[in-house]
PDB file of C-alpha atoms in Angstrom:
ATOM      1  CA  VAL A   4      78.043 -27.356 130.390  1.00 93.00           C
ATOM      2  CA  LYS A   5      76.935 -24.913 127.721  1.00 93.00           C
ATOM      3  CA  LEU A   6      73.566 -26.325 126.698  1.00 93.00           C
ATOM      4  CA  MET A   7      70.889 -28.449 128.378  1.00 94.00           C
ATOM      5  CA  HIS A   8      67.685 -29.962 127.114  1.00 93.00           C
ATOM      6  CA  VAL A   9      65.231 -30.733 129.910  1.00 95.00           C
ATOM      7  CA  GLU A  10      61.707 -32.059 130.003  1.00 94.00           C
ATOM      8  CA  VAL A  11      59.545 -30.388 132.619  1.00 96.00           C
ATOM      9  CA  GLU A  12      55.950 -30.426 133.779  1.00 96.00           C
ATOM     10  CA  THR A  13      54.024 -27.274 134.576  1.00 96.00           C
ATOM     11  CA  THR A  14      52.006 -29.022 137.280  1.00 95.00           C
ATOM     12  CA  GLN A  15      53.072 -31.620 139.799  1.00 95.00           C
ATOM     13  CA  MET A  16      52.457 -35.159 138.493  1.00 94.00           C
ATOM     14  CA  TRP A  17      53.839 -36.967 141.581  1.00 93.00           C
ATOM     15  CA  PRO A  18      54.545 -35.899 145.168  1.00 95.00           C
ATOM     16  CA  GLY A  19      57.714 -33.872 145.597  1.00 94.00           C
ATOM     17  CA  GLN A  20      58.270 -33.317 141.881  1.00 95.00           C
ATOM     18  CA  LYS A  21      59.903 -30.049 140.855  1.00 96.00           C
ATOM     19  CA  VAL A  22      57.794 -28.183 138.301  1.00 97.00           C
ATOM     20  CA  GLU A  23      58.900 -25.911 135.465  1.00 97.00           C
ATOM     21  CA  SER A  24      59.054 -22.714 137.517  1.00 97.00           C
ATOM     22  CA  GLU A  25      61.289 -24.386 140.130  1.00 97.00           C
ATOM     23  CA  VAL A  26      63.542 -25.970 137.495  1.00 97.00           C
ATOM     24  CA  LEU A  27      63.946 -22.644 135.693  1.00 97.00           C
ATOM     25  CA  SER A  28      64.702 -20.873 138.977  1.00 98.00           C
ATOM     26  CA  LEU A  29      67.383 -23.438 139.836  1.00 98.00           C
ATOM     27  CA  ALA A  30      68.830 -23.254 136.323  1.00 98.00           C
ATOM     28  CA  SER A  31      68.992 -19.469 136.551  1.00 98.00           C
ATOM     29  CA  SER A  32      70.802 -19.659 139.890  1.00 98.00           C
ATOM     30  CA  LEU A  33      73.334 -21.965 138.214  1.00 98.00           C
ATOM     31  CA  GLY A  34      73.941 -19.519 135.364  1.00 98.00           C
ATOM     32  CA  PHE A  35      71.563 -20.775 132.669  1.00 98.00           C
ATOM     33  CA  VAL A  36      68.927 -18.990 130.619  1.00 97.00           C
ATOM     34  CA  ALA A  37      65.975 -20.574 128.786  1.00 96.00           C
ATOM     35  CA  VAL A  38      66.172 -19.866 125.063  1.00 94.00           C
ATOM     36  CA  ALA A  39      63.392 -22.139 123.775  1.00 91.00           C
ATOM     37  CA  ARG A  40      60.495 -24.141 125.122  1.00 91.00           C
ATOM     38  CA  GLY A  41      57.688 -26.280 123.826  1.00 88.00           C
ATOM     39  CA  ASP A  42      54.118 -25.084 123.902  1.00 86.00           C
ATOM     40  CA  HIS A  43      52.391 -28.094 125.474  1.00 90.00           C
ATOM     41  CA  PRO A  44      50.399 -26.842 128.480  1.00 92.00           C
ATOM     42  CA  ILE A  45      51.454 -29.596 130.919  1.00 94.00           C
ATOM     43  CA  GLN A  46      54.691 -31.234 129.774  1.00 94.00           C
ATOM     44  CA  ARG A  47      57.270 -29.470 127.638  1.00 92.00           C
ATOM     45  CA  ASP A  48      60.891 -29.446 126.564  1.00 92.00           C
ATOM     46  CA  VAL A  49      63.103 -26.518 127.492  1.00 94.00           C
ATOM     47  CA  ILE A  50      66.474 -25.593 125.985  1.00 93.00           C
ATOM     48  CA  LEU A  51      68.794 -23.821 128.434  1.00 96.00           C
ATOM     49  CA  VAL A  52      72.162 -22.300 127.607  1.00 96.00           C
ATOM     50  CA  ASN A  53      74.987 -21.054 129.765  1.00 97.00           C
ATOM     51  CA  ARG A  54      74.391 -17.343 130.448  1.00 97.00           C
ATOM     52  CA  ASP A  55      77.979 -16.316 129.601  1.00 97.00           C
ATOM     53  CA  TRP A  56      77.948 -18.265 126.345  1.00 95.00           C
ATOM     54  CA  TYR A  57      74.588 -16.729 125.492  1.00 95.00           C
ATOM     55  CA  ALA A  58      75.934 -13.229 126.131  1.00 95.00           C
ATOM     56  CA  ASP A  59      78.957 -13.927 123.931  1.00 95.00           C
ATOM     57  CA  ASP A  60      77.188 -15.733 121.081  1.00 94.00           C
ATOM     58  CA  ARG A  61      73.495 -14.784 121.208  1.00 94.00           C
ATOM     59  CA  THR A  62      73.105 -14.132 117.478  1.00 94.00           C
ATOM     60  CA  ARG A  63      74.520 -17.490 116.429  1.00 92.00           C
ATOM     61  CA  ILE A  64      72.557 -19.380 119.107  1.00 91.00           C
ATOM     62  CA  HIS A  65      69.286 -17.852 117.905  1.00 91.00           C
ATOM     63  CA  ALA A  66      70.168 -18.560 114.275  1.00 90.00           C
ATOM     64  CA  VAL A  67      70.684 -22.231 115.089  1.00 84.00           C
ATOM     65  CA  LEU A  68      67.444 -22.327 117.091  1.00 85.00           C
ATOM     66  CA  ARG A  69      65.553 -20.868 114.112  1.00 82.00           C
ATOM     67  CA  LEU A  70      67.057 -23.485 111.821  1.00 77.00           C
ATOM     68  CA  ALA A  71      66.240 -26.223 114.319  1.00 73.00           C
ATOM     69  CA  SER A  72      62.613 -25.120 114.558  1.00 73.00           C
ATOM     70  CA  TRP A  73      62.346 -25.696 110.806  1.00 69.00           C
ATOM     71  CA  GLN A  74      64.205 -28.983 110.852  1.00 65.00           C
ATOM     72  CA  GLY A  75      62.929 -30.541 114.083  1.00 61.00           C
ATOM     73  CA  PRO A  76      65.197 -33.433 115.172  1.00 57.00           C
ATOM     74  CA  ALA A  77      68.079 -32.203 113.044  1.00 57.00           C
ATOM     75  CA  LEU A  78      69.280 -29.924 115.892  1.00 60.00           C
ATOM     76  CA  SER A  79      72.230 -32.113 116.800  1.00 62.00           C
ATOM     77  CA  ARG A  80      73.344 -32.333 113.138  1.00 61.00           C
ATOM     78  CA  ILE A  81      73.054 -28.560 112.718  1.00 61.00           C
ATOM     79  CA  MET A  82      75.006 -27.915 115.907  1.00 62.00           C
ATOM     80  CA  ALA A  83      77.754 -30.312 114.807  1.00 66.00           C
ATOM     81  CA  TRP A  84      77.896 -28.644 111.397  1.00 67.00           C
ATOM     82  CA  SER A  85      78.101 -25.115 112.827  1.00 66.00           C
ATOM     83  CA  ASN A  86      80.642 -25.965 115.580  1.00 63.00           C
ATOM     84  CA  ILE A  87      78.437 -24.340 118.247  1.00 59.00           C
ATOM     85  CA  GLY A  88      79.649 -25.194 121.706  1.00 52.00           C
ATOM     86  CA  ARG A  89      83.181 -26.107 120.676  1.00 55.00           C
TER      87      ARG A  89
END
C-alpha cells in the first residue's frame, strides 16, 4: 500500500473509537506519514503515504496534492494521468 485516504474524528463519537491521534500513531508505526488533512475541527479526511515512497518521490507527491487541492474530486484522475503509485 502506497497511499491511504482515511476519515477520522478528533474526539470520540462512540465508546472505544480510535481518534485521529491514535490513528496517526498507528499509521506511523506501520510506515506511513500524513501528507494532507482536512480542516474540519471534529471529523476530517487524512491522506497518508508510505514513508519510503514519500522519501523517494516527495516532490511529485506534493505537486499532485497541490493540483488536487485546486481540482477537488479530480485527485484520482490526476493520479492516473501522472502514473503516481505505479
